[in-house]
Coordinates of C-alpha atoms in Angstrom, one line a residue:
Chain A
X121 CA -42.8 -31.9 -151.2
X122 CA -43.4 -31.3 -147.5
X123 CA -43.2 -27.8 -146.1
X124 CA -42.0 -27.3 -142.5
X125 CA -43.4 -24.4 -140.5
X126 CA -40.5 -22.9 -138.6
X127 CA -42.1 -19.9 -137.0
X128 CA -45.4 -18.4 -136.3
X129 CA -45.6 -14.8 -135.5
X130 CA -48.4 -12.3 -135.0
X131 CA -47.5 -8.8 -135.8
X132 CA -49.4 -5.8 -137.1
X133 CA -48.1 -6.0 -140.6
X134 CA -48.0 -9.7 -141.2
X135 CA -49.9 -12.6 -139.9
X136 CA -48.0 -15.3 -141.6
X137 CA -46.6 -18.8 -141.3
X138 CA -43.0 -18.8 -142.4
X139 CA -41.8 -21.9 -144.2
X140 CA -38.4 -23.2 -145.3
X141 CA -38.2 -24.6 -148.7
X142 CA -36.5 -27.8 -148.0
X143 CA -33.7 -28.6 -150.5
X144 CA -32.5 -31.6 -148.7
X145 CA -29.3 -32.6 -150.4
X146 CA -27.8 -33.2 -146.9
X147 CA -25.9 -30.0 -147.2
X148 CA -27.1 -27.6 -144.5
X149 CA -24.3 -25.2 -145.0
X150 CA -25.2 -24.6 -148.6
X151 CA -28.9 -24.2 -147.7
X152 CA -28.0 -21.6 -145.1
X153 CA -26.1 -19.7 -147.7
X154 CA -28.9 -19.9 -150.2
X155 CA -31.3 -18.6 -147.5
X156 CA -29.1 -15.6 -146.7
X157 CA -29.8 -14.4 -150.2
X158 CA -33.4 -13.8 -149.6
X159 CA -35.6 -11.9 -147.2
X160 CA -36.9 -14.2 -144.4
X161 CA -38.1 -11.7 -141.8
X162 CA -38.0 -7.9 -141.4
X163 CA -35.7 -6.2 -138.9
X164 CA -36.4 -2.5 -138.6
X165 CA -40.0 -1.8 -139.3
X166 CA -42.4 1.1 -139.7
X167 CA -45.9 0.9 -138.5
X168 CA -49.2 2.1 -140.1
X169 CA -49.7 4.6 -142.9
X170 CA -53.2 6.2 -143.3
X171 CA -54.2 8.1 -146.4
X172 CA -57.3 9.7 -147.8
X173 CA -58.4 11.6 -150.9
X174 CA -59.7 15.1 -150.2
X175 CA -60.9 18.0 -152.2
X176 CA -57.5 19.1 -153.7
X177 CA -55.7 15.8 -153.8
X178 CA -54.4 13.3 -151.2
X179 CA -53.5 13.5 -147.5
X180 CA -51.2 10.9 -145.9
X181 CA -50.1 10.5 -142.3
X182 CA -47.4 8.4 -140.7
X183 CA -45.4 8.4 -137.5
X184 CA -41.7 8.6 -137.5
X185 CA -40.8 5.5 -135.7
X186 CA -38.7 2.5 -136.7
X187 CA -39.1 -0.5 -134.4
X188 CA -36.4 -3.1 -133.9
X189 CA -38.7 -6.0 -133.0
X190 CA -40.4 -4.7 -129.8
X191 CA -37.9 -1.9 -129.2
X192 CA -38.9 1.5 -130.4
X193 CA -35.4 2.1 -131.6
X194 CA -35.4 4.9 -134.2
X195 CA -37.5 8.0 -133.8
X196 CA -36.7 10.1 -136.8
X197 CA -37.6 8.0 -139.8
X198 CA -39.4 9.7 -142.7
X199 CA -41.7 7.1 -144.1
X200 CA -43.3 9.3 -146.8
X201 CA -41.4 10.6 -149.8
X202 CA -42.3 12.5 -153.0
X203 CA -41.8 10.6 -156.3
X204 CA -41.4 12.7 -159.4
X205 CA -43.8 15.6 -159.8
X206 CA -47.1 13.9 -159.3
X207 CA -46.8 11.2 -156.6
X208 CA -46.2 10.6 -152.9
X209 CA -45.1 7.2 -151.6
X210 CA -45.7 6.0 -148.0
X211 CA -44.4 2.7 -146.7
X212 CA -44.8 0.5 -143.7
X213 CA -42.7 -2.6 -143.0
X214 CA -39.0 -3.1 -143.5
X215 CA -37.3 0.3 -143.7
X216 CA -34.3 -0.9 -145.7
X217 CA -36.6 -2.4 -148.3
X218 CA -38.4 1.0 -148.5
X219 CA -35.0 2.6 -149.1
X220 CA -34.3 0.1 -151.9
X221 CA -37.7 0.9 -153.5
X222 CA -36.8 4.6 -153.3
X223 CA -33.7 3.8 -155.3
X224 CA -35.6 1.9 -157.9
X225 CA -38.1 4.8 -158.2
X226 CA -35.2 7.3 -158.4
X227 CA -33.9 5.5 -161.4
X228 CA -37.4 5.3 -162.9
X229 CA -38.0 9.0 -162.5
X230 CA -34.5 9.9 -163.8
X231 CA -35.0 7.9 -167.0
X232 CA -38.4 9.5 -167.4
X233 CA -36.9 13.0 -167.0
X234 CA -34.1 12.2 -169.5
X235 CA -36.7 11.7 -172.2
X236 CA -37.4 15.4 -171.8
X237 CA -40.5 15.2 -174.0
X238 CA -43.4 16.6 -172.2
X239 CA -44.6 13.2 -171.0
X240 CA -44.3 12.4 -167.3
X241 CA -45.0 9.5 -165.0
X242 CA -48.3 9.9 -163.1
X243 CA -49.3 8.2 -159.9
X244 CA -51.1 5.5 -161.8
X245 CA -48.0 4.5 -163.7
X246 CA -45.9 4.5 -160.6
X247 CA -48.4 2.4 -158.7
X248 CA -48.5 -0.2 -161.5
X249 CA -44.7 -0.2 -161.7
X250 CA -44.5 -0.9 -158.0
X251 CA -47.1 -3.6 -158.3
X252 CA -45.0 -5.4 -160.9
X253 CA -41.9 -5.1 -158.8
X254 CA -43.6 -6.4 -155.6
X255 CA -45.3 -9.2 -157.3
X256 CA -42.2 -10.4 -159.2
X257 CA -40.1 -10.4 -156.0
X258 CA -42.9 -12.4 -154.2
X259 CA -42.7 -14.9 -157.0
X260 CA -39.0 -15.4 -156.4
X261 CA -39.7 -16.0 -152.7
X262 CA -37.6 -12.9 -151.9
X263 CA -40.2 -10.2 -151.1
X264 CA -39.7 -6.5 -150.4
X265 CA -41.2 -6.6 -146.9
X266 CA -43.4 -3.5 -147.3
X267 CA -46.9 -2.4 -147.7
X268 CA -46.8 0.7 -149.9
X269 CA -49.3 3.5 -150.2
X270 CA -49.1 5.6 -153.4
X271 CA -51.0 8.8 -153.7
X272 CA -50.9 11.6 -156.3
X273 CA -52.6 14.1 -158.5
X274 CA -52.2 14.5 -162.2
X275 CA -54.2 16.7 -164.6
X276 CA -56.7 17.4 -161.9
X277 CA -57.4 13.7 -161.1
X278 CA -56.6 12.3 -157.6
X279 CA -55.2 8.9 -157.3
X280 CA -54.7 6.7 -154.2
X281 CA -53.6 3.1 -154.2
X282 CA -51.9 0.4 -152.2
X283 CA -49.5 -2.5 -152.9
X284 CA -48.7 -5.2 -150.4
X285 CA -45.6 -7.3 -150.1
X286 CA -47.2 -10.1 -152.0
X287 CA -48.3 -7.9 -154.8
X288 CA -51.9 -7.4 -154.0
X289 CA -52.8 -4.0 -155.4
X290 CA -55.9 -1.8 -155.5
X291 CA -57.1 1.8 -155.5
X292 CA -59.6 3.3 -153.1
X293 CA -60.7 6.6 -151.6
X294 CA -59.0 5.8 -148.3
X295 CA -56.3 3.3 -147.5
X296 CA -54.3 2.2 -144.5
X297 CA -51.6 -0.3 -143.8
X298 CA -50.9 -2.7 -140.9
X299 CA -52.8 -1.9 -137.8
X300 CA -54.4 1.0 -139.6
X301 CA -56.5 -1.5 -141.5
X302 CA -58.1 -2.6 -138.3
X303 CA -58.2 0.6 -136.3
X304 CA -58.3 3.5 -138.8
X305 CA -60.4 2.2 -141.7
X306 CA -63.6 1.7 -139.7
X307 CA -63.4 5.4 -138.7
X308 CA -62.7 6.3 -142.4
X309 CA -65.6 4.2 -143.6
X310 CA -67.9 6.1 -141.3
X311 CA -66.6 9.6 -141.6
X312 CA -64.9 9.9 -145.0
X313 CA -66.8 11.7 -147.7
X314 CA -65.9 13.2 -151.0
X315 CA -64.5 16.8 -151.2
X316 CA -63.2 17.0 -147.6
X317 CA -61.5 20.4 -147.0
X318 CA -57.9 20.3 -146.0
X319 CA -58.7 21.1 -142.3
X320 CA -61.3 18.4 -142.1
X321 CA -59.0 15.9 -143.8
X322 CA -56.3 16.6 -141.3
X323 CA -58.7 16.3 -138.4
X324 CA -59.9 13.0 -139.7
X325 CA -56.3 11.7 -140.1
X326 CA -55.4 12.9 -136.6
X327 CA -58.4 11.1 -135.2
X328 CA -57.1 7.9 -136.8
X329 CA -53.5 8.5 -135.7
X330 CA -54.6 9.1 -132.1
X331 CA -56.4 5.8 -131.9
X332 CA -53.3 4.1 -133.4
X333 CA -51.2 5.9 -130.8
X334 CA -53.3 4.5 -128.0
X335 CA -53.6 1.0 -129.3
X336 CA -50.6 0.2 -131.5
X337 CA -47.6 -0.8 -129.5
X338 CA -45.2 0.2 -132.3
X339 CA -46.6 3.7 -132.8
X340 CA -44.8 6.7 -131.4
X341 CA -46.2 10.2 -130.7
X342 CA -44.3 12.0 -133.4
X343 CA -46.1 12.2 -136.7
X344 CA -46.0 13.9 -140.1
X345 CA -48.8 14.7 -142.4
X346 CA -48.1 15.0 -146.1
X347 CA -50.3 16.5 -148.7
X348 CA -50.1 16.2 -152.5
X349 CA -52.0 18.5 -154.8
X350 CA -51.7 19.6 -158.5
X351 CA -49.0 22.0 -157.2
X352 CA -46.8 19.3 -155.7
X353 CA -45.9 17.6 -152.4
X354 CA -45.5 19.1 -148.9
X355 CA -44.5 17.1 -145.9
X356 CA -45.3 18.8 -142.6
X357 CA -42.8 19.2 -139.8
X358 CA -43.1 16.5 -137.2
X359 CA -45.5 17.2 -134.4
X360 CA -47.2 15.3 -131.6
X361 CA -50.8 14.7 -130.7
X362 CA -52.4 15.5 -127.4
X363 CA -53.3 12.4 -125.5
X364 CA -55.4 11.8 -122.4
X365 CA -54.5 9.3 -119.8
X366 CA -56.7 10.3 -116.9
X367 CA -59.5 7.9 -117.5
X368 CA -60.7 6.5 -114.2
X369 CA -60.2 3.0 -115.2
X370 CA -56.5 3.7 -115.6
X371 CA -56.1 4.7 -111.9
X372 CA -56.3 1.3 -110.5
X373 CA -56.1 -1.0 -113.5
X374 CA -56.1 -4.3 -111.5
X375 CA -59.1 -3.4 -109.3
X376 CA -61.1 -6.2 -110.9
X377 CA -58.4 -8.8 -110.6
X378 CA -55.8 -8.3 -107.9
X379 CA -52.3 -9.6 -108.7
X380 CA -52.7 -9.4 -112.5
X381 CA -50.8 -6.8 -114.5
Chain B
X148 CA -27.0 7.0 -208.0
X149 CA -24.4 4.8 -209.7
X150 CA -22.5 1.8 -208.4
X151 CA -19.2 2.7 -206.8
X152 CA -16.5 1.2 -204.8
X153 CA -17.8 2.3 -201.4
X154 CA -21.2 0.8 -201.6
X155 CA -20.6 -2.8 -200.8
X156 CA -21.3 -2.8 -197.1
X157 CA -22.9 -0.5 -194.7
X158 CA -19.8 -0.1 -192.6
X159 CA -17.9 1.6 -195.4
X160 CA -17.9 5.4 -195.6
X161 CA -17.5 7.1 -198.9
X162 CA -14.9 9.8 -199.2
X163 CA -17.7 12.4 -199.3
X164 CA -19.1 11.1 -196.0
X165 CA -22.0 9.1 -197.3
X166 CA -23.1 5.6 -196.4
X167 CA -24.4 4.3 -199.7
X168 CA -26.1 1.2 -198.4
X169 CA -28.3 3.4 -196.2
X170 CA -29.1 5.6 -199.1
X171 CA -30.0 2.5 -201.2
X172 CA -32.2 1.4 -198.4
X173 CA -34.1 4.7 -198.7
X174 CA -34.4 4.1 -202.4
X175 CA -36.3 0.9 -201.5
X176 CA -38.8 3.0 -199.7
X177 CA -39.4 5.1 -202.8
X178 CA -40.2 1.9 -204.8
X179 CA -43.1 0.9 -202.5
X180 CA -46.6 1.9 -203.1
X181 CA -47.7 5.2 -201.5
X182 CA -48.6 5.7 -197.9
X183 CA -49.9 9.0 -196.6
X184 CA -50.4 10.4 -193.1
X185 CA -51.9 13.6 -191.8
X186 CA -52.9 14.9 -188.4
X187 CA -55.0 17.5 -186.7
X188 CA -54.7 18.5 -183.1
X189 CA -56.9 15.5 -182.0
X190 CA -56.8 13.0 -184.9
X191 CA -54.4 11.2 -187.2
X192 CA -55.4 9.6 -190.5
X193 CA -53.2 7.1 -192.3
X194 CA -54.0 6.1 -195.8
X195 CA -52.4 3.9 -198.5
X196 CA -52.7 2.7 -202.0
X197 CA -53.6 -1.0 -202.3
X198 CA -51.2 -2.6 -204.6
X199 CA -51.7 -6.2 -205.6
X200 CA -49.1 -8.4 -207.3
X201 CA -51.6 -9.5 -209.9
X202 CA -55.3 -9.5 -210.5
X203 CA -55.4 -13.0 -208.9
X204 CA -53.9 -12.0 -205.6
X205 CA -55.1 -9.8 -202.7
X206 CA -53.3 -6.6 -201.8
X207 CA -50.6 -6.4 -199.2
X208 CA -51.3 -5.1 -195.8
X209 CA -49.5 -1.8 -195.3
X210 CA -51.2 -0.3 -192.3
X211 CA -51.0 -1.9 -188.9
X212 CA -52.5 -1.2 -185.6
X213 CA -49.8 -1.0 -182.9
X214 CA -52.1 -0.2 -180.0
X215 CA -55.4 1.6 -179.5
X216 CA -53.7 4.9 -179.7
X217 CA -50.9 4.2 -182.3
X218 CA -51.0 3.1 -185.9
X219 CA -48.3 2.7 -188.6
X220 CA -48.3 2.8 -192.4
X221 CA -45.4 1.4 -194.2
X222 CA -43.8 1.7 -197.7
X223 CA -40.9 -0.3 -199.0
X224 CA -40.0 -3.9 -198.1
X225 CA -43.3 -5.0 -196.5
X226 CA -41.6 -7.9 -194.8
X227 CA -39.3 -5.6 -192.9
X228 CA -42.3 -3.4 -192.1
X229 CA -44.2 -6.4 -190.7
X230 CA -41.3 -7.3 -188.4
X231 CA -40.9 -3.7 -187.2
X232 CA -44.7 -3.5 -186.6
X233 CA -44.4 -6.6 -184.4
X234 CA -41.6 -4.9 -182.5
X235 CA -43.7 -1.8 -182.0
X236 CA -46.7 -3.8 -180.8
X237 CA -44.4 -5.6 -178.3
X238 CA -43.0 -2.3 -177.0
X239 CA -46.5 -0.9 -176.6
X240 CA -47.9 -3.8 -174.8
X241 CA -44.9 -4.2 -172.5
X242 CA -45.3 -0.6 -171.5
X243 CA -49.0 -1.0 -171.0
X244 CA -48.5 -4.0 -168.8
X245 CA -45.9 -2.4 -166.5
X246 CA -47.5 1.1 -166.2
X247 CA -51.1 0.4 -167.2
X248 CA -50.9 3.4 -169.4
X249 CA -50.5 3.9 -173.1
X250 CA -46.9 4.3 -174.4
X251 CA -46.3 7.8 -175.6
X252 CA -45.8 7.7 -179.4
X253 CA -42.9 10.0 -179.2
X254 CA -41.0 7.5 -177.1
X255 CA -41.9 4.6 -179.4
X256 CA -40.5 6.3 -182.5
X257 CA -37.2 6.9 -180.7
X258 CA -37.0 3.2 -179.8
X259 CA -37.7 2.4 -183.5
X260 CA -35.1 4.9 -184.7
X261 CA -32.5 3.5 -182.4
X262 CA -33.3 0.0 -183.7
X263 CA -32.8 1.2 -187.2
X264 CA -29.6 2.9 -186.4
X265 CA -28.1 -0.4 -185.1
X266 CA -28.4 -1.8 -188.6
X267 CA -26.4 1.0 -190.1
X268 CA -23.4 0.2 -187.9
X269 CA -23.0 -3.5 -188.0
X270 CA -21.2 -5.3 -190.8
X271 CA -23.3 -8.4 -190.5
X272 CA -26.6 -6.5 -190.8
X273 CA -28.4 -4.5 -193.4
X274 CA -30.6 -1.5 -192.9
X275 CA -34.4 -2.0 -192.8
X276 CA -35.8 -1.3 -196.3
X277 CA -39.0 0.3 -195.1
X278 CA -40.2 3.8 -194.2
X279 CA -42.8 4.0 -191.5
X280 CA -45.4 6.7 -190.9
X281 CA -46.2 6.4 -187.2
X282 CA -49.4 8.2 -186.0
X283 CA -50.4 8.2 -182.4
X284 CA -51.5 10.1 -179.3
X285 CA -49.7 11.1 -176.2
X286 CA -50.2 13.7 -173.4
X287 CA -49.6 16.6 -175.8
X288 CA -52.1 15.5 -178.4
X289 CA -51.9 13.8 -181.8
X290 CA -48.6 13.3 -183.6
X291 CA -47.3 12.0 -186.9
X292 CA -43.8 10.8 -187.3
X293 CA -41.8 9.4 -190.2
X294 CA -39.1 6.9 -189.4
X295 CA -36.6 6.1 -192.2
X296 CA -34.0 3.4 -192.7
X297 CA -31.2 5.7 -191.7
X298 CA -32.4 5.8 -188.2
X299 CA -33.7 9.4 -188.4
X300 CA -37.2 10.3 -187.5
X301 CA -39.1 13.5 -188.1
X302 CA -42.4 14.9 -186.9
X303 CA -44.8 16.0 -189.6
X304 CA -48.2 17.7 -189.9
X305 CA -48.7 15.7 -193.0
X306 CA -46.4 13.5 -195.1
X307 CA -46.4 11.0 -198.0
X308 CA -43.9 8.2 -198.8
X309 CA -43.5 5.7 -201.6
X310 CA -43.9 5.9 -205.3
X311 CA -45.6 9.0 -206.7
X312 CA -45.7 10.4 -203.2
X313 CA -44.5 13.7 -204.6
X314 CA -47.9 14.4 -206.0
X315 CA -49.5 13.7 -202.7
X316 CA -46.9 15.9 -200.9
X317 CA -47.6 18.8 -203.2
X318 CA -51.3 18.5 -202.5
X319 CA -50.6 18.3 -198.8
X320 CA -48.3 21.3 -198.9
X321 CA -51.0 23.4 -200.2
X322 CA -53.4 22.4 -197.5
X323 CA -51.4 21.5 -194.4
X324 CA -51.8 24.8 -192.6
X325 CA -55.5 24.1 -192.1
X326 CA -55.1 20.5 -190.8
X327 CA -54.4 21.5 -187.2
X328 CA -58.0 22.6 -186.7
X329 CA -59.6 20.3 -189.2
X330 CA -62.5 18.2 -188.2
X331 CA -62.2 14.5 -188.4
X332 CA -64.2 14.2 -191.5
X333 CA -62.2 16.9 -193.4
X334 CA -59.0 15.2 -192.4
X335 CA -60.3 11.9 -193.8
X336 CA -61.3 13.6 -197.0
X337 CA -58.0 15.3 -197.4
X338 CA -56.3 11.9 -196.9
X339 CA -58.3 10.3 -199.6
X340 CA -57.8 13.2 -201.9
X341 CA -54.0 12.9 -201.4
X342 CA -54.2 9.2 -202.2
X343 CA -56.0 10.2 -205.4
X344 CA -53.1 12.4 -206.4
X345 CA -50.7 9.5 -206.3
X346 CA -52.9 7.5 -208.7
X347 CA -52.2 9.9 -211.5
X348 CA -55.3 9.7 -213.5
X349 CA -56.6 6.3 -212.4
X350 CA -60.2 6.5 -211.1
X351 CA -60.3 6.5 -207.4
X352 CA -62.3 3.6 -206.0
X353 CA -62.6 2.5 -202.4
X354 CA -61.1 -0.8 -203.3
X355 CA -57.9 0.9 -204.3
X356 CA -57.2 2.5 -200.9
X357 CA -57.1 1.7 -197.2
X358 CA -57.8 4.4 -194.7
X359 CA -57.4 4.3 -190.9
X360 CA -58.2 6.8 -188.2
X361 CA -57.3 7.3 -184.6
X362 CA -57.9 10.2 -182.2
X363 CA -58.8 11.5 -178.8
X364 CA -61.6 9.2 -177.6
X365 CA -61.4 7.1 -180.8
X366 CA -59.2 4.0 -180.8
X367 CA -57.3 3.1 -184.0
X368 CA -59.5 1.4 -186.5
X369 CA -59.9 1.0 -190.3
X370 CA -62.6 2.7 -192.2
X371 CA -64.8 0.2 -194.1
X372 CA -65.2 0.3 -197.9
X373 CA -68.6 1.8 -197.7
X374 CA -67.5 4.8 -195.7
X375 CA -64.6 5.4 -197.9
X376 CA -66.7 5.2 -201.0
X377 CA -69.2 7.7 -199.6
X378 CA -66.4 10.2 -199.1
X379 CA -65.1 9.5 -202.6
X380 CA -68.6 10.1 -204.0
X381 CA -68.7 13.6 -202.5
X382 CA -66.0 14.8 -204.8
X383 CA -65.7 12.3 -207.6
X384 CA -68.4 13.0 -210.2
X385 CA -69.5 9.5 -211.3
X386 CA -67.4 8.2 -214.3
X387 CA -63.7 8.1 -215.2
X388 CA -61.2 10.0 -217.3
X389 CA -61.1 13.6 -216.0
X390 CA -59.8 12.9 -212.5
X391 CA -58.9 16.6 -211.8
X392 CA -61.8 18.2 -213.6
X393 CA -65.1 17.7 -211.8
X394 CA -63.2 16.6 -208.7
X395 CA -62.5 19.7 -206.5
X396 CA -65.3 21.8 -207.8
X397 CA -67.9 19.3 -206.3
X398 CA -67.5 20.3 -202.6
X399 CA -67.8 24.1 -202.7
X400 CA -64.3 24.2 -201.3
X401 CA -63.4 27.2 -203.5
X402 CA -60.1 25.8 -204.7
X403 CA -58.4 28.3 -206.9
X404 CA -55.8 25.6 -207.3
X405 CA -58.4 23.2 -209.0
X406 CA -57.3 24.2 -212.4
X407 CA -53.7 23.7 -211.5
X408 CA -54.3 20.1 -210.2
X409 CA -54.2 18.3 -213.6
X410 CA -51.0 20.1 -214.5
X411 CA -49.4 19.2 -211.2
X412 CA -50.3 15.5 -211.5
X413 CA -48.3 15.3 -214.7
X414 CA -45.3 17.2 -213.3
X415 CA -45.3 15.5 -209.9
X416 CA -44.5 12.0 -211.2
X417 CA -41.1 12.9 -212.6
X418 CA -40.0 14.6 -209.4
X419 CA -39.0 11.4 -207.6
X420 CA -35.8 10.6 -209.4
X421 CA -34.2 13.9 -208.7
X422 CA -34.9 13.9 -205.0
X423 CA -31.6 14.3 -203.1
X424 CA -30.7 11.1 -201.3
X425 CA -30.8 12.4 -197.7
X426 CA -34.0 14.3 -198.1
X427 CA -36.0 11.6 -196.4

């Protein structure tokens, strides 16, 4: 069996050779139909999510942008949602797949509530459920094109984990998706420590988001910070970060090489 | 219960609103050898009498581990019990796999009860002829449930099923109020004492009973013969005959009911036949 690479794209969220699965029965019409039944590329995407554990629970930050390729098309997308009583889900990648995942989780939480028996789904259970879903879709060559961040607090214990579109899943004290992995995590590795206060946690997240704003082409300056504690989830109102563009080198950017842009 | 024209299949109601086949299935439970369960806030103990077909054979397995935090003791058609235990293990492991978290026992018993109910409403099936004492842990602590062939389930502090279980139940009724705060050791001792009640005079030996424990921080496991014998030795003064006599006095447990025990053992045995069908 001989796999043909058809496109090669570099993008924050996925660095990935896309292949067709040749079913050569000579019938290109049927193949096209079969292909339209599975996800081949994402269309409207969200960029990084950054999240950290802090003293009272978990803090998560994301911007509100939905890009359509290189166009920053949608500017009011909430990419973080509360799940049940104990969890918070953030997603980057294809927005419509995120909405599909929210529908699955809605059903899961509904069935859990219908038991009405004093047991409830904690963040660990939700994270593992999502891992199973993502991995199973990947095995069918029809992935949900997202990287998910799942944070939560139950019975005093904080939980923070991540699942990728191919089903790779793990827990950590701080996680980030997409460009956040390259730009935010080094900052977090240096500056995160256990038992951060809420103010320090937000400052740390804002520092990461500012770097992403400067350097990630698909980031917009409209972000939300969500926090989850034993009491529940709160998602802040959208706000913007102060930026500074008066660096001297920005004044005449082509000084070193006239004619270049 | 006598044969009547409404008892041929499970999908026929009697004029008085009874399903006789289901009731007959519950009779099968009463024929099996005894199984006993009790719980405290943090532990559940399941015990049963080891009945062997003959001296030549080994005894049947009546207590099964379903998961680290759930165990089940059965009475009745052990084959049906084995099949249902396999179902329970399957449910528990599937939940564990998807959610990486133990299946709450309260949800397992509902699945089990729904499965039993199906068999009471299909003309091509018969009810399971086994009663299950399911003990397990969930977020709210330790629980003990009884699932019966009718598809009903009940939660108990302590319960006994099978033949001569009435004697054990009487013993448990006297003591159940203290079980909630019991220590693990006291709970085990009470379970073994309850097993002794069902033996009606036979000497209690560790080879005659199987005991299992599970609790907070303690996965389900069976107690070995030595441990059981040690507990028996604390209350059973060496040789035979007077089962009730030296028994309770041994532990300083100040049982005013000690004198009443031999009398109850005699009276308890006859109780089974007159138990109303839907009691279980």
